Short mmCIF file of C-alpha atoms in Angstrom, two decimals:
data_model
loop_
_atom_site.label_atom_id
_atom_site.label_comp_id
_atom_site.label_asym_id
_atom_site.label_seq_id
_atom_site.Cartn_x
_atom_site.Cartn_y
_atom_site.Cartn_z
CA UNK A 13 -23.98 72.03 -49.54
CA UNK A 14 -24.45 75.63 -49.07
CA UNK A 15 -21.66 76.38 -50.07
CA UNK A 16 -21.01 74.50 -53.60
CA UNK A 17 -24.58 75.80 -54.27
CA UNK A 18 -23.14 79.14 -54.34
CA UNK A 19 -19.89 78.67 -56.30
CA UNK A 20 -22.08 78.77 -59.88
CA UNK A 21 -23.55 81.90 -58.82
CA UNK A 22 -19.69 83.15 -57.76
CA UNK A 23 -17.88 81.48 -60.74
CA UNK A 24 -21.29 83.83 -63.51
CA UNK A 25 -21.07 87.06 -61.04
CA UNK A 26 -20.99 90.40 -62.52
CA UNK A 27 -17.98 91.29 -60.62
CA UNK A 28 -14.82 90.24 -61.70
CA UNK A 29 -13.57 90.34 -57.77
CA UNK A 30 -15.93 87.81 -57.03
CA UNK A 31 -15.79 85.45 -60.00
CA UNK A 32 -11.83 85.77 -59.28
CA UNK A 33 -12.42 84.05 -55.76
CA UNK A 34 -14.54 81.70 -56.77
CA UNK A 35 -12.39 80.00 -59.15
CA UNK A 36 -8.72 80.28 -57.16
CA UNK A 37 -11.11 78.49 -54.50
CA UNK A 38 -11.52 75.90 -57.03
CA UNK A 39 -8.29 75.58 -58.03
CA UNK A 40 -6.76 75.65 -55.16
CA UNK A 41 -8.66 72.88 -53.97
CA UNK A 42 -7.47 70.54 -56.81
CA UNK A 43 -4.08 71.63 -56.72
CA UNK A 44 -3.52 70.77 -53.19
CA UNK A 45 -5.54 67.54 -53.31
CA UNK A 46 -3.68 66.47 -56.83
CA UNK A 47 -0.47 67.48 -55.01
CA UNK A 48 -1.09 65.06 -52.05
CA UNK A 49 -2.45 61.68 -53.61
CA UNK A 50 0.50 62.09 -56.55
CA UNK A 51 2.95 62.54 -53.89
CA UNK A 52 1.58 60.04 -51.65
CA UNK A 53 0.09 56.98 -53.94
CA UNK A 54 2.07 57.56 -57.21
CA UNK A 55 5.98 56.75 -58.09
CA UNK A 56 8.64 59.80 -58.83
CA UNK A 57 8.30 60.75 -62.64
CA UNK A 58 4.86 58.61 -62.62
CA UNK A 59 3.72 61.82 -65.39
CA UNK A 60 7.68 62.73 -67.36
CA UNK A 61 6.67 61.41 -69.93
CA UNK A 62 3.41 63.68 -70.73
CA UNK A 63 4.81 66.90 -69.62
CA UNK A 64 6.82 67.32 -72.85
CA UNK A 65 10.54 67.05 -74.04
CA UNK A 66 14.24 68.29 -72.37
CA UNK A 67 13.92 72.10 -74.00
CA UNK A 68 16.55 72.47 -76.28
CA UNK A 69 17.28 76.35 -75.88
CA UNK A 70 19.96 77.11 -74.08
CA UNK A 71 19.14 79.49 -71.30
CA UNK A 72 22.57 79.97 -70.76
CA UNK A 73 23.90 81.53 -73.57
CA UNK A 74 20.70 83.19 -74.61
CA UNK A 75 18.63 84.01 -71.74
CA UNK A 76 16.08 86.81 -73.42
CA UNK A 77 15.61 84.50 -76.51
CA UNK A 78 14.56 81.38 -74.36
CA UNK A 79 12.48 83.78 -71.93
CA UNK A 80 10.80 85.65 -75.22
CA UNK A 81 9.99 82.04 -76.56
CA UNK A 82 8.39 80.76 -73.06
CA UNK A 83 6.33 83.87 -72.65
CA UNK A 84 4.93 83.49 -76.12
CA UNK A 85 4.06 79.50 -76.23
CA UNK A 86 2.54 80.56 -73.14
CA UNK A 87 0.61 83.07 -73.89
CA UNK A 88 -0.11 81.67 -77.75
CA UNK A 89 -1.13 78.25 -76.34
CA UNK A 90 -2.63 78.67 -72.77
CA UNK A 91 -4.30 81.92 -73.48
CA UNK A 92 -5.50 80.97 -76.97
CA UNK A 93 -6.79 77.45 -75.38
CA UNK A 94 -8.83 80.09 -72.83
CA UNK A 95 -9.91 82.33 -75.22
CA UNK A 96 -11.21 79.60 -77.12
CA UNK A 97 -12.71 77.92 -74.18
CA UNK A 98 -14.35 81.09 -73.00
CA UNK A 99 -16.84 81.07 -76.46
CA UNK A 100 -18.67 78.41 -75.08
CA UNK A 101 -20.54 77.52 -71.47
CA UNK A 102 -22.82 75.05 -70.07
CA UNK A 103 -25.47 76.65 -68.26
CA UNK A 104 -23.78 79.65 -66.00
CA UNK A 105 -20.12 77.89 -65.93
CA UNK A 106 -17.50 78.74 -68.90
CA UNK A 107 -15.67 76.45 -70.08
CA UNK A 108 -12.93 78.62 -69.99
CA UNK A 109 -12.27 77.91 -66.17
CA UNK A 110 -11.83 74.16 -66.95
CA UNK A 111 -8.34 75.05 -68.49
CA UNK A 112 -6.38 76.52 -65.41
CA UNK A 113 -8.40 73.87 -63.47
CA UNK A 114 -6.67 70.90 -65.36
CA UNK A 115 -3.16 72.56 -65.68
CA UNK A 116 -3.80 73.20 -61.75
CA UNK A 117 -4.25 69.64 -61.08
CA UNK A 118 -1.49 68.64 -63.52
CA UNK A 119 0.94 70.79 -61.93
CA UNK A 120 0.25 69.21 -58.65
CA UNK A 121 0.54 65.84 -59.39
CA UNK A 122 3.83 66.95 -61.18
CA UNK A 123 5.01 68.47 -58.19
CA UNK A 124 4.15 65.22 -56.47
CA UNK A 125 6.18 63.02 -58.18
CA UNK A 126 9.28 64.98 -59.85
CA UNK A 127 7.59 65.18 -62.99
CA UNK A 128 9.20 68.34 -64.79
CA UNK A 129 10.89 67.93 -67.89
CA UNK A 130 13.75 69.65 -66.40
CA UNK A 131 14.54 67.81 -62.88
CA UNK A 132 16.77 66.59 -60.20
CA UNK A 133 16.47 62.87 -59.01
CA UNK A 134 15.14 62.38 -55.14
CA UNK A 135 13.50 66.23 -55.41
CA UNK A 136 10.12 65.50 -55.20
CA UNK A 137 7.91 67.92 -53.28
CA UNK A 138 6.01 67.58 -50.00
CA UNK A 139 2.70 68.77 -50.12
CA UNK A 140 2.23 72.46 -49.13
CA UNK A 141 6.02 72.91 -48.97
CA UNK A 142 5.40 77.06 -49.11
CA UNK A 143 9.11 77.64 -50.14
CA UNK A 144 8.38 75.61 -53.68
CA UNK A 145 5.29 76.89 -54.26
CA UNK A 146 6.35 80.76 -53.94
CA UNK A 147 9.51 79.84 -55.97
CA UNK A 148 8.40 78.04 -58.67
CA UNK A 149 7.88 79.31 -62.12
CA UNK A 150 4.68 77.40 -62.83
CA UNK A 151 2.50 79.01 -59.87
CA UNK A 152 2.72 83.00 -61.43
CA UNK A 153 2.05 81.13 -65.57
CA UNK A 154 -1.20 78.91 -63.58
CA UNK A 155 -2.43 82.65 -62.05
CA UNK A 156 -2.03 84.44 -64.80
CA UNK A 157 -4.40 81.45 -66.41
CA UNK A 158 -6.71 81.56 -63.35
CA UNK A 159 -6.83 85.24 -64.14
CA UNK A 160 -7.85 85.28 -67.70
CA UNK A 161 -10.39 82.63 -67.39
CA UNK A 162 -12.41 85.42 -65.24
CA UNK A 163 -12.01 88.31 -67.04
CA UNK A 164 -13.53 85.94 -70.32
CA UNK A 165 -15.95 83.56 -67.99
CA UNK A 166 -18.94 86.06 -68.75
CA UNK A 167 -18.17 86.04 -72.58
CA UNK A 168 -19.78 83.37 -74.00
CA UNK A 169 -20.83 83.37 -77.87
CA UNK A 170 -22.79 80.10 -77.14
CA UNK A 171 -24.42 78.02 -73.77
CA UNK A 172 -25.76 74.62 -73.46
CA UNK A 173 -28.44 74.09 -70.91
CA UNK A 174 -26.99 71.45 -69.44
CA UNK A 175 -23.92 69.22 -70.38
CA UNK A 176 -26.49 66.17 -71.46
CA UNK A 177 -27.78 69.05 -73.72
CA UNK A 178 -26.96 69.09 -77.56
CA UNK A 179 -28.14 71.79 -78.41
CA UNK A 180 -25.89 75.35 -78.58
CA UNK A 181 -27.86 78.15 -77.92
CA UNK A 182 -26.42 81.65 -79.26
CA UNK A 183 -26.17 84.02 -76.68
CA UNK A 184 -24.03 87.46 -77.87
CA UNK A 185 -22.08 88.24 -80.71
CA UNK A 186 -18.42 88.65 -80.30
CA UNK A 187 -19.27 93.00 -81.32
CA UNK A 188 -21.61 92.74 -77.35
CA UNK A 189 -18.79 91.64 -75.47
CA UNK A 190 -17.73 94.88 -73.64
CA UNK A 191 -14.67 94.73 -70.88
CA UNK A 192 -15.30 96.31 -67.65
CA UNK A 193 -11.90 98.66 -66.70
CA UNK A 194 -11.32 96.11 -64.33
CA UNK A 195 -11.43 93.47 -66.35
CA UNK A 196 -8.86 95.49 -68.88
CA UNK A 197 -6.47 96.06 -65.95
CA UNK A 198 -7.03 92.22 -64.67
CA UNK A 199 -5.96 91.08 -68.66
CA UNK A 200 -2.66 93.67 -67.84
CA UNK A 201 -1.94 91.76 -64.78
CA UNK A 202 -2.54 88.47 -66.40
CA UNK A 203 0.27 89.12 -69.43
CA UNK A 204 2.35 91.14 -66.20
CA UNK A 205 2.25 87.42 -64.50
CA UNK A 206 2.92 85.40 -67.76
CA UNK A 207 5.81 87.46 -68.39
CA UNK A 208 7.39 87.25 -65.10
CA UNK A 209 6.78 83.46 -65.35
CA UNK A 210 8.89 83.04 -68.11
CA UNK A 211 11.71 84.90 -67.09
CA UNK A 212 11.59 83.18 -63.25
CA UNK A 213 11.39 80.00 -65.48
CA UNK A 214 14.35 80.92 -67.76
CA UNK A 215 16.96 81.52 -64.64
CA UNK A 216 15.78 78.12 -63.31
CA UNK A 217 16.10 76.19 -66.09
CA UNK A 218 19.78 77.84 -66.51
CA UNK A 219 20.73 76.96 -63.04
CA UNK A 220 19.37 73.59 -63.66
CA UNK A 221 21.17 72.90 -67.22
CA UNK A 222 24.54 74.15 -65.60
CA UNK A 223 24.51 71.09 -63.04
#
């Protein structure tokens, strides 16, 4: 009890170190529990069909075109969906941490039953199988998420007391927010992640589309 008493405190901290370790904890909580129960109670592909269509770029033939497209969906989509996010919180908790929580938990259960657009019948993934999770494309994209959500968690525009709570309360003007150097050099890291992601993703989705 302790413990969860302390993660709001953690996940609103001044330090960007500490906010940082508050929400991997989080997420790595959810994406190890998602990855178990999906790989244990549901059926292979039990989520294909929501985690979007075969791409249709050839990584092939045009490798830096198909890596320059993933890197900016990525970062247009899952960093705008943070940045938007991080404009609002209820009480000391951003909303922008919710994102890389759900894509956390998504990716699990994906993991769990062979969900990828892009996939090889009979692979699914045992839970805490280290070799897939270091070589996988998805876990440097999901930090690079994690890591944005921090740097932005303390930027709110607007907070509602509670979540039961209607009412927005103004809190800063977009001209207050001011970025800590370490918060600069963690948003450096997060793009540095995002593009490694998509070109790890690109050479795996080649290898996979020559089979």
């Amino acid at each position: 009890m302790v413990t969860w008493s302390l993660l709001p405190k953690a996940l609103a901290h001044r330090s960007a170190l500490v906010r940082l370790t508050g929400a991997a904890a989080i997420g790595v909580v959810g994406f190890v529990v998602a990855w178990t129960v999906a790989y244990v109670v549901l059926p292979e592909g039990a989520m294909r069909f929501t985690l979007g269509l075969l791409p249709t770029l050839d990584a092939r033939s045009d490798s830096a075109g198909v890596a320059a497209t993933l890197f900016i969906w990525n970062a247009a989509f899952g960093f705008g969906v943070i940045a938007l996010a991080s404009l609002y919180s209820i009480g000391p908790i951003s909303l922008a941490y919710f994102a890389p929580w759900t894509w956390l938990v998504r990716f699990g259960i994906a993991l769990g039953t062979n969900s990828f657009a892009l996939f090889v019948p009979g692979a699914r993934v045992p839970p805490l199988d280290i070799r897939s999770i270091v070589s996988h494309a998805g876990i440097p994209e999901l930090i690079a998420y994690v890591v944005l959500a921090t740097v932005l968690a303390n930027a709110s525009l607007w907070r509602q007391r509670r979540i039961t709570d209607r009412h927005l309360v103004r809190v800063r003007y977009l001209r207050d927010i001011r970025l800590t150097r370490l918060e600069l050099s963690l948003v450096v890291v997060a793009f540095a992640l995002l593009a490694g992601a998509a070109l790890l993703e690109t050479s795996q989705i080649a290898r996979l589309q020559a089979l």
